[in-house]
Amino acid sequence: MAPEPSAAPSLITYVSAVTDGTTRVFTWEDGARIEVRNLGGEIVIEANPAGLKTLAGHLLTLAQDGTPDGAHLHLEENNGLEEGSVGLVLERCDDE
């Protein structure tokens, strides 16, 4: 990943999402860079330390007790992901 201006927000950013009356807050770390590439047979998620913390935080938010099945977050090019990234959806699934 080349060090270019980031598509991620430049400051810590909070996004609130409400699903079935449950509010969850997703946070982006300052300077987070996340790139998602589809290499055909595998998906590569490449991120700097702030980006990895951001992704981990998103997953922990979805894992919180009381978060409904199907709650999800869309990350796309220039909307949380670096330019040239393929879209990424993080979704909670309570099926076993």
PDB file of C-alpha atoms in Angstrom:
ATOM      1  CA  MET A   1       0.000   0.000   0.000  1.00  0.00           C
ATOM      2  CA  ALA A   2       1.571   3.259  -1.077  1.00  0.00           C
ATOM      3  CA  PRO A   3       1.583   6.120   1.447  1.00  0.00           C
ATOM      4  CA  GLU A   4      -0.980   8.396  -0.191  1.00  0.00           C
ATOM      5  CA  PRO A   5      -3.718  10.566   1.230  1.00  0.00           C
ATOM      6  CA  SER A   6      -6.143   8.303   3.021  1.00  0.00           C
ATOM      7  CA  ALA A   7      -9.720   7.679   1.970  1.00  0.00           C
ATOM      8  CA  ALA A   8     -10.498   7.088   5.639  1.00  0.00           C
ATOM      9  CA  PRO A   9     -11.576  10.032   7.771  1.00  0.00           C
ATOM     10  CA  SER A  10      -8.642  12.190   8.915  1.00  0.00           C
ATOM     11  CA  LEU A  11      -9.721  12.370  12.566  1.00  0.00           C
ATOM     12  CA  ILE A  12     -11.333   9.864  14.863  1.00  0.00           C
ATOM     13  CA  THR A  13     -14.786   9.544  13.409  1.00  0.00           C
ATOM     14  CA  TYR A  14     -17.865   8.005  14.934  1.00  0.00           C
ATOM     15  CA  VAL A  15     -20.806   6.629  12.962  1.00  0.00           C
ATOM     16  CA  SER A  16     -23.970   5.572  14.748  1.00  0.00           C
ATOM     17  CA  ALA A  17     -26.143   2.864  13.220  1.00  0.00           C
ATOM     18  CA  VAL A  18     -29.551   1.808  14.508  1.00  0.00           C
ATOM     19  CA  THR A  19     -30.841  -1.716  13.803  1.00  0.00           C
ATOM     20  CA  ASP A  20     -34.047  -2.986  15.388  1.00  0.00           C
ATOM     21  CA  GLY A  21     -33.888  -0.135  17.897  1.00  0.00           C
ATOM     22  CA  THR A  22     -30.294  -0.953  18.932  1.00  0.00           C
ATOM     23  CA  THR A  23     -27.732   1.808  18.391  1.00  0.00           C
ATOM     24  CA  ARG A  24     -24.137   0.845  17.688  1.00  0.00           C
ATOM     25  CA  VAL A  25     -21.254   3.292  17.206  1.00  0.00           C
ATOM     26  CA  PHE A  26     -18.479   2.480  14.719  1.00  0.00           C
ATOM     27  CA  THR A  27     -15.184   4.350  15.202  1.00  0.00           C
ATOM     28  CA  TRP A  28     -12.368   5.112  12.753  1.00  0.00           C
ATOM     29  CA  GLU A  29      -8.915   5.672  14.262  1.00  0.00           C
ATOM     30  CA  ASP A  30      -6.956   8.749  13.196  1.00  0.00           C
ATOM     31  CA  GLY A  31      -4.924   7.971  10.064  1.00  0.00           C
ATOM     32  CA  ALA A  32      -6.588   4.603   9.402  1.00  0.00           C
ATOM     33  CA  ARG A  33      -5.791   3.148   5.983  1.00  0.00           C
ATOM     34  CA  ILE A  34      -7.585  -0.002   4.849  1.00  0.00           C
ATOM     35  CA  GLU A  35      -7.354  -1.566   1.410  1.00  0.00           C
ATOM     36  CA  VAL A  36      -9.322  -4.624   0.248  1.00  0.00           C
ATOM     37  CA  ARG A  37      -8.265  -6.492  -2.900  1.00  0.00           C
ATOM     38  CA  ASN A  38      -9.828  -9.462  -4.662  1.00  0.00           C
ATOM     39  CA  LEU A  39      -7.054 -11.649  -6.062  1.00  0.00           C
ATOM     40  CA  GLY A  40      -9.452 -14.170  -7.590  1.00  0.00           C
ATOM     41  CA  GLY A  41      -8.994 -17.083  -5.214  1.00  0.00           C
ATOM     42  CA  GLU A  42      -8.515 -15.000  -2.092  1.00  0.00           C
ATOM     43  CA  ILE A  43      -9.327 -11.640  -0.549  1.00  0.00           C
ATOM     44  CA  VAL A  44      -6.522  -9.519   0.888  1.00  0.00           C
ATOM     45  CA  ILE A  45      -7.235  -6.955   3.601  1.00  0.00           C
ATOM     46  CA  GLU A  46      -4.190  -4.729   4.026  1.00  0.00           C
ATOM     47  CA  ALA A  47      -4.113  -2.020   6.670  1.00  0.00           C
ATOM     48  CA  ASN A  48      -1.788   0.132   8.732  1.00  0.00           C
ATOM     49  CA  PRO A  49      -1.933  -0.224  12.555  1.00  0.00           C
ATOM     50  CA  ALA A  50      -4.718   2.375  12.857  1.00  0.00           C
ATOM     51  CA  GLY A  51      -6.653   0.580  10.126  1.00  0.00           C
ATOM     52  CA  LEU A  52      -6.285  -2.777  11.861  1.00  0.00           C
ATOM     53  CA  LYS A  53      -7.521  -1.243  15.130  1.00  0.00           C
ATOM     54  CA  THR A  54     -10.448   0.286  13.222  1.00  0.00           C
ATOM     55  CA  LEU A  55     -11.435  -3.072  11.704  1.00  0.00           C
ATOM     56  CA  ALA A  56     -11.055  -4.813  15.057  1.00  0.00           C
ATOM     57  CA  GLY A  57     -13.269  -2.181  16.654  1.00  0.00           C
ATOM     58  CA  HIS A  58     -15.932  -2.628  13.960  1.00  0.00           C
ATOM     59  CA  LEU A  59     -15.962  -6.388  14.541  1.00  0.00           C
ATOM     60  CA  LEU A  60     -16.136  -5.971  18.327  1.00  0.00           C
ATOM     61  CA  THR A  61     -19.016  -3.520  17.901  1.00  0.00           C
ATOM     62  CA  LEU A  62     -20.947  -6.085  15.854  1.00  0.00           C
ATOM     63  CA  ALA A  63     -20.150  -8.766  18.455  1.00  0.00           C
ATOM     64  CA  GLN A  64     -21.657  -6.788  21.376  1.00  0.00           C
ATOM     65  CA  ASP A  65     -24.468  -8.454  23.312  1.00  0.00           C
ATOM     66  CA  GLY A  66     -27.829  -7.246  22.103  1.00  0.00           C
ATOM     67  CA  THR A  67     -26.674  -6.547  18.553  1.00  0.00           C
ATOM     68  CA  PRO A  68     -29.301  -8.118  16.305  1.00  0.00           C
ATOM     69  CA  ASP A  69     -28.625 -10.889  13.817  1.00  0.00           C
ATOM     70  CA  GLY A  70     -27.991  -9.366  10.394  1.00  0.00           C
ATOM     71  CA  ALA A  71     -26.580  -6.064  11.701  1.00  0.00           C
ATOM     72  CA  HIS A  72     -23.883  -5.004   9.251  1.00  0.00           C
ATOM     73  CA  LEU A  73     -21.546  -2.271   8.072  1.00  0.00           C
ATOM     74  CA  HIS A  74     -20.665  -1.513   4.437  1.00  0.00           C
ATOM     75  CA  LEU A  75     -17.136  -0.276   3.708  1.00  0.00           C
ATOM     76  CA  GLU A  76     -16.432   0.923   0.183  1.00  0.00           C
ATOM     77  CA  GLU A  77     -13.817   2.747  -1.848  1.00  0.00           C
ATOM     78  CA  ASN A  78     -13.524   6.317  -0.519  1.00  0.00           C
ATOM     79  CA  ASN A  79     -16.022   5.471   2.233  1.00  0.00           C
ATOM     80  CA  GLY A  80     -13.751   3.872   4.812  1.00  0.00           C
ATOM     81  CA  LEU A  81     -11.511   2.061   2.304  1.00  0.00           C
ATOM     82  CA  GLU A  82      -8.629   3.203   0.142  1.00  0.00           C
ATOM     83  CA  GLU A  83      -9.082   4.083  -3.521  1.00  0.00           C
ATOM     84  CA  GLY A  84      -9.119   0.964  -5.711  1.00  0.00           C
ATOM     85  CA  SER A  85     -10.537  -1.255  -2.954  1.00  0.00           C
ATOM     86  CA  VAL A  86     -13.362  -3.696  -3.508  1.00  0.00           C
ATOM     87  CA  GLY A  87     -16.351  -3.350  -1.184  1.00  0.00           C
ATOM     88  CA  LEU A  88     -16.394  -5.119   2.165  1.00  0.00           C
ATOM     89  CA  VAL A  89     -19.434  -5.943   4.280  1.00  0.00           C
ATOM     90  CA  LEU A  90     -19.004  -6.885   7.942  1.00  0.00           C
ATOM     91  CA  GLU A  91     -22.140  -8.682   9.109  1.00  0.00           C
ATOM     92  CA  ARG A  92     -23.244 -10.413  12.277  1.00  0.00           C
ATOM     93  CA  CYS A  93     -24.760 -13.860  11.774  1.00  0.00           C
ATOM     94  CA  ASP A  94     -26.085 -15.718  14.802  1.00  0.00           C
ATOM     95  CA  ASP A  95     -26.753 -18.975  12.909  1.00  0.00           C
ATOM     96  CA  GLU A  96     -24.686 -21.872  14.155  1.00  0.00           C
TER      97      GLU A  96
END
